[in-house]
Short mmCIF file of C-alpha atoms in Angstrom, two decimals:
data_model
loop_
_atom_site.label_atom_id
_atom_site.label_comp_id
_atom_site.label_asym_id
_atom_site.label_seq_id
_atom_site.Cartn_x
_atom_site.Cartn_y
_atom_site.Cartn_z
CA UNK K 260 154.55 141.61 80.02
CA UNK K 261 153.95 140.89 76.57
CA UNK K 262 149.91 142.24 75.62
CA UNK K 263 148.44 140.34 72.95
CA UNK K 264 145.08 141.94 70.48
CA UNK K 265 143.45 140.53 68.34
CA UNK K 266 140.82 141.86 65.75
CA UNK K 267 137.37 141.50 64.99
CA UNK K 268 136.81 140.24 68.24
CA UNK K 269 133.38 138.71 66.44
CA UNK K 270 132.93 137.94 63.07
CA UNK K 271 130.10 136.47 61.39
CA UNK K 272 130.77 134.58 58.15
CA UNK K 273 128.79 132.04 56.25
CA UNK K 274 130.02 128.23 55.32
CA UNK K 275 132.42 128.16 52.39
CA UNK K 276 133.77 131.78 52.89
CA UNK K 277 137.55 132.14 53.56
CA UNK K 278 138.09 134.35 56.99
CA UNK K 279 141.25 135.85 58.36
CA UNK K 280 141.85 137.14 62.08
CA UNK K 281 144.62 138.69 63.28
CA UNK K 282 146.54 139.10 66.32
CA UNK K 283 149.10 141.45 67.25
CA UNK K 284 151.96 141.53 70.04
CA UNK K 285 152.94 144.55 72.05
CA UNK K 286 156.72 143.42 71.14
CA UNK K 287 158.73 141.68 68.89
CA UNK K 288 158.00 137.69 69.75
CA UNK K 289 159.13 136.46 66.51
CA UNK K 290 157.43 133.44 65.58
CA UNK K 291 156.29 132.18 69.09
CA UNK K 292 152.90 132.20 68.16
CA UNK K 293 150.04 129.57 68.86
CA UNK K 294 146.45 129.30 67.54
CA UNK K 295 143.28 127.34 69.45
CA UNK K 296 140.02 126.50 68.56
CA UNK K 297 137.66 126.60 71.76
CA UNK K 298 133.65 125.65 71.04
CA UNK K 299 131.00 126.29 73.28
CA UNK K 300 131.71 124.37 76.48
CA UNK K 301 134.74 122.63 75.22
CA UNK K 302 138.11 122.61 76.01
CA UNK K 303 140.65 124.77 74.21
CA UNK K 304 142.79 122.48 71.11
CA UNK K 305 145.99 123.91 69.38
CA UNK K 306 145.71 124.39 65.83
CA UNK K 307 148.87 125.81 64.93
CA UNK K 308 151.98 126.40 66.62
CA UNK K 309 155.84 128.39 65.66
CA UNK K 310 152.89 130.79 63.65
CA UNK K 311 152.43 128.89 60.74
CA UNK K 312 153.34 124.77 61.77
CA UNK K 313 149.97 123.27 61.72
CA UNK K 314 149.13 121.06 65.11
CA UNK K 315 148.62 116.76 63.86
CA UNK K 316 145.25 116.46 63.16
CA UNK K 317 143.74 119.86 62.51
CA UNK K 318 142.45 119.89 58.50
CA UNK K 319 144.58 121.96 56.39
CA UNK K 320 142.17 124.91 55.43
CA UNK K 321 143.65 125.53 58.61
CA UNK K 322 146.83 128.22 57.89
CA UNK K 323 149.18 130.60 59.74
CA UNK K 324 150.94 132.99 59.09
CA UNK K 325 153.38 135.85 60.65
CA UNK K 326 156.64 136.90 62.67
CA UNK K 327 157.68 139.68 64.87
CA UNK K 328 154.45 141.61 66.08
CA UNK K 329 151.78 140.68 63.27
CA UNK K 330 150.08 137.44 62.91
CA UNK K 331 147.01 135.83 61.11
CA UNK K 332 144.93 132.62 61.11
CA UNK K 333 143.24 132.02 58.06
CA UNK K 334 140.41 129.41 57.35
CA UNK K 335 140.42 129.04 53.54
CA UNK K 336 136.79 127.55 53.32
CA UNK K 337 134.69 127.62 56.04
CA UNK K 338 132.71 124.54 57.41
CA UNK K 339 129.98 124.17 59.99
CA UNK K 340 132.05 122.30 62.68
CA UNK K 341 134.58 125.69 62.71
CA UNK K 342 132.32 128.43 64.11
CA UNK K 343 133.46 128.42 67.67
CA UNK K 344 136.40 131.38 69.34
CA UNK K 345 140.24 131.47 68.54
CA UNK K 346 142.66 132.61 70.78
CA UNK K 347 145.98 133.27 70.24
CA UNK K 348 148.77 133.00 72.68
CA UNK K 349 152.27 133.84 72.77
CA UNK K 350 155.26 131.17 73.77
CA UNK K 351 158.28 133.64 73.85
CA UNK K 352 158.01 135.04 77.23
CA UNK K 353 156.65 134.11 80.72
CA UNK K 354 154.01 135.29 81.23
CA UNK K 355 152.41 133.23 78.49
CA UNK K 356 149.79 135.65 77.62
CA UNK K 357 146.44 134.72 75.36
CA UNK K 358 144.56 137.19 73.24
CA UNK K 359 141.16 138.15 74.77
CA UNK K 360 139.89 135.70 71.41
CA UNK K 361 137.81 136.35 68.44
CA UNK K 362 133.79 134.69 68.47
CA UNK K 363 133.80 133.49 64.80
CA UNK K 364 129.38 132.93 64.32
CA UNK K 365 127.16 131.72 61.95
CA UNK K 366 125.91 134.54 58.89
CA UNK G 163 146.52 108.82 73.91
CA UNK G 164 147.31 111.37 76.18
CA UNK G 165 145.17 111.73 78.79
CA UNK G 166 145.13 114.20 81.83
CA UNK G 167 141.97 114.76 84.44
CA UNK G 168 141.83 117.27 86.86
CA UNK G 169 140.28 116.99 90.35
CA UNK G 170 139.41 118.50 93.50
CA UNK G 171 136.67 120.56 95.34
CA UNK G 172 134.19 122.61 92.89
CA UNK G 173 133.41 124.90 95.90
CA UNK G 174 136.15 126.88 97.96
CA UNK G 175 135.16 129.32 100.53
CA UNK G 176 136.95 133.16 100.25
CA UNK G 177 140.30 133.35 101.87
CA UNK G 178 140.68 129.30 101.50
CA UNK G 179 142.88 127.86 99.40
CA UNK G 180 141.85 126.31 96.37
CA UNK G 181 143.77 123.10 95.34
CA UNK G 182 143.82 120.82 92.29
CA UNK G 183 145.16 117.64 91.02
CA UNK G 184 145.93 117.10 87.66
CA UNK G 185 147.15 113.05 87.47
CA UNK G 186 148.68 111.94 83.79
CA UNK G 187 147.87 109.15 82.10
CA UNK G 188 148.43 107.01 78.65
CA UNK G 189 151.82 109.29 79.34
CA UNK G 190 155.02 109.72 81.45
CA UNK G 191 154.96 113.06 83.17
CA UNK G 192 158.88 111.93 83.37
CA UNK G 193 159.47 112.92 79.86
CA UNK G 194 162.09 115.93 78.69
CA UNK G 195 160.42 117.03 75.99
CA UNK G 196 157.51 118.48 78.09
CA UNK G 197 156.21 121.34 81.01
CA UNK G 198 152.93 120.74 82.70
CA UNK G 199 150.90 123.62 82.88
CA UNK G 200 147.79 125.12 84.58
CA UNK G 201 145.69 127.66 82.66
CA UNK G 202 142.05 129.11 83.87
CA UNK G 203 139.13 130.76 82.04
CA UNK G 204 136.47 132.83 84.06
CA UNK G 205 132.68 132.18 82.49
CA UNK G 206 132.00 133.88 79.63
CA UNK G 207 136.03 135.15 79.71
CA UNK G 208 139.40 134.46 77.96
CA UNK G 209 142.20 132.09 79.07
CA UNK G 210 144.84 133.00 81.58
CA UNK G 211 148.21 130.84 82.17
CA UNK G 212 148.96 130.36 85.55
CA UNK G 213 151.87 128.43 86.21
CA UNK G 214 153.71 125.33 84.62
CA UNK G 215 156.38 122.96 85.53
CA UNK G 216 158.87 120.83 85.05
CA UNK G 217 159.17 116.97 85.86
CA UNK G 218 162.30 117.68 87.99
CA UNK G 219 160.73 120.71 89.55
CA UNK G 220 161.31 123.80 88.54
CA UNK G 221 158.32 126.04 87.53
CA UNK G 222 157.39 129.58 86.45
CA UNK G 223 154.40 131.79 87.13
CA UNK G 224 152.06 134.48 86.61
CA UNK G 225 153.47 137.31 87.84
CA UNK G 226 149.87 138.11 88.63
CA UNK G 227 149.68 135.10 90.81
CA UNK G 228 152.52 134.78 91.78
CA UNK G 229 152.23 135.64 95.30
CA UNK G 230 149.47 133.31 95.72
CA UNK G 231 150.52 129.81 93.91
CA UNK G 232 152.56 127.09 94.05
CA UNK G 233 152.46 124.35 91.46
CA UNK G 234 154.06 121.03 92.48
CA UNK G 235 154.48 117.58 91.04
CA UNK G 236 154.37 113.97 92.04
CA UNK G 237 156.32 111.77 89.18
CA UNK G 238 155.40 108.56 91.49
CA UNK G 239 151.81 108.74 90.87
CA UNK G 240 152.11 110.84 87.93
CA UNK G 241 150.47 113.89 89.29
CA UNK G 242 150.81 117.71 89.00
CA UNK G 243 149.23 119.84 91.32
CA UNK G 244 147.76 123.78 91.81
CA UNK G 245 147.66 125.33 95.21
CA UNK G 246 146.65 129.01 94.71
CA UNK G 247 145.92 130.61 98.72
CA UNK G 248 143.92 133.51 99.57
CA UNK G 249 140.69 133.15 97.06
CA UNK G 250 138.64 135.76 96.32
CA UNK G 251 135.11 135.29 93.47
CA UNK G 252 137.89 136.77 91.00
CA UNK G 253 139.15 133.65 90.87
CA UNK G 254 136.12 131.30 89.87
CA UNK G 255 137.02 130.02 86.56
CA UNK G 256 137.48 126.59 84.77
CA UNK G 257 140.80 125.36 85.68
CA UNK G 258 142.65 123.15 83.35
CA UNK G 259 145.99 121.63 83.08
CA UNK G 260 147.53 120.67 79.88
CA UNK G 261 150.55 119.39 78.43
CA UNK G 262 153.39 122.31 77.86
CA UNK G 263 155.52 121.73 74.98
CA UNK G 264 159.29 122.65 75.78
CA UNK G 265 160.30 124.08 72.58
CA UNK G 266 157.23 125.94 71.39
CA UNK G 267 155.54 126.27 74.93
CA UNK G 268 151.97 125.31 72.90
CA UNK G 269 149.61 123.57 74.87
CA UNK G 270 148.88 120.70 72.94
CA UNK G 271 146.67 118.25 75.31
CA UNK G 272 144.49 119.60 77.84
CA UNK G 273 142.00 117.97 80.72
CA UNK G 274 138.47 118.76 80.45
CA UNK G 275 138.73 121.33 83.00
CA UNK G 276 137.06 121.61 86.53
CA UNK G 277 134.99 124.80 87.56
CA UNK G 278 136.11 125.96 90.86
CA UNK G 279 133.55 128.24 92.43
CA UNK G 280 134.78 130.54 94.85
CA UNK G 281 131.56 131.39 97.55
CA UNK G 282 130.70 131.43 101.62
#
């Protein structure tokens, strides 16, 4: 099975900052990589998916990036309505495995 | 728009089987270009796939789980389902089923999730 990490697993910014997380695979998965946004209480939505194809919809401070084991989500300026967790997952193996997800707060 | 809404007991008693519903709608759960899929997230935890399938029938799973689930679908009424046998209070979680893409395998519409409770 395919473990994926990803780093900080919290992060505290402030609004207008740009913030990066990353996630890494245990293997190769080239660019079978997906992004979601989850806030408090809600239900999960895709932000980006193929690594760096951003979902319909989701604003385009929104960016990925990536292939093979290393990947990052970047938020180029932060807004109020984005503190809430990522999780990434990857889509080139069964068993579609998320990372444990990174708790992006309020500074 | 894309709808989906799970449903089914919030309470299942240890060693029961918990089972789910998951009916389509605004949508054709006929279509090729898409897997149905059932992911859960304990409180306060991450998200674990479960299990997804196919409009014709075939399906995958958690290895994990394996043992213990069978996912199922009804194109008549537009329905996918979850049976997962044996529960323990490992598996309380939020249980939601989404849309699978077939290409990409992103989950790109989800229900709002039911919390299943496992507890005498």
């Amino acid at each position: 099975d395919i473990q994926m990490t990803q780093s900080p697993s919290s992060l505290s910014a402030s609004v207008g900052d740009r913030v990066t997380i990353t996630c890494r695979a245990s293997q190769s998965i080239s660019n079978y990589l997906n992004w979601y946004q989850q806030k408090p209480g809600k239900v999960p939505e895709l932000l980006m998916y193929a690594a760096s194809s951003l979902q319909s919809g989701v604003p385009s401070r929104f960016s990925g990036s990536g292939s093979g084991t290393d990947f990052t989500l970047t938020i180029s300026s932060l807004q109020p309505e984005d503190f809430a967790t990522y999780y990434c997952q990857q889509s080139y193996s069964s068993p579609y495995s998320f990372g444990q997800g990174t708790q992006l707060e309020i500074k | 728009q894309l709808q989906l809404q799970e449903s089914g007991p919030g309470l299942v008693k240890p060693s029961e089987t918990l089972s789910l519903t998951c009916t389509v709608s605004s949508g054709s759960i006929s279509s090729n270009s898409y897997y149905w899929g059932w992911i859960r997230q304990p409180p306060g935890k991450g998200l674990e796939w479960i299990g997804s399938i196919y409009y014709r029938g075939s399906s995958s799973y958690n290895p994990s789980l394996k043992s213990r689930v069978t996912i199922s679908v009804d194109t008549s009424n537009n329905q996918f389902s979850l049976d997962l046998t044996s529960v323990t209070a490992a598996d309380t979680a939020v249980y939601y089923c989404a849309r699978q893409g077939y290409i990409y395998v992103n989950f790109d519409s989800w229900g709002q999730g039911t919390l299943v409770t496992v507890s005498s």
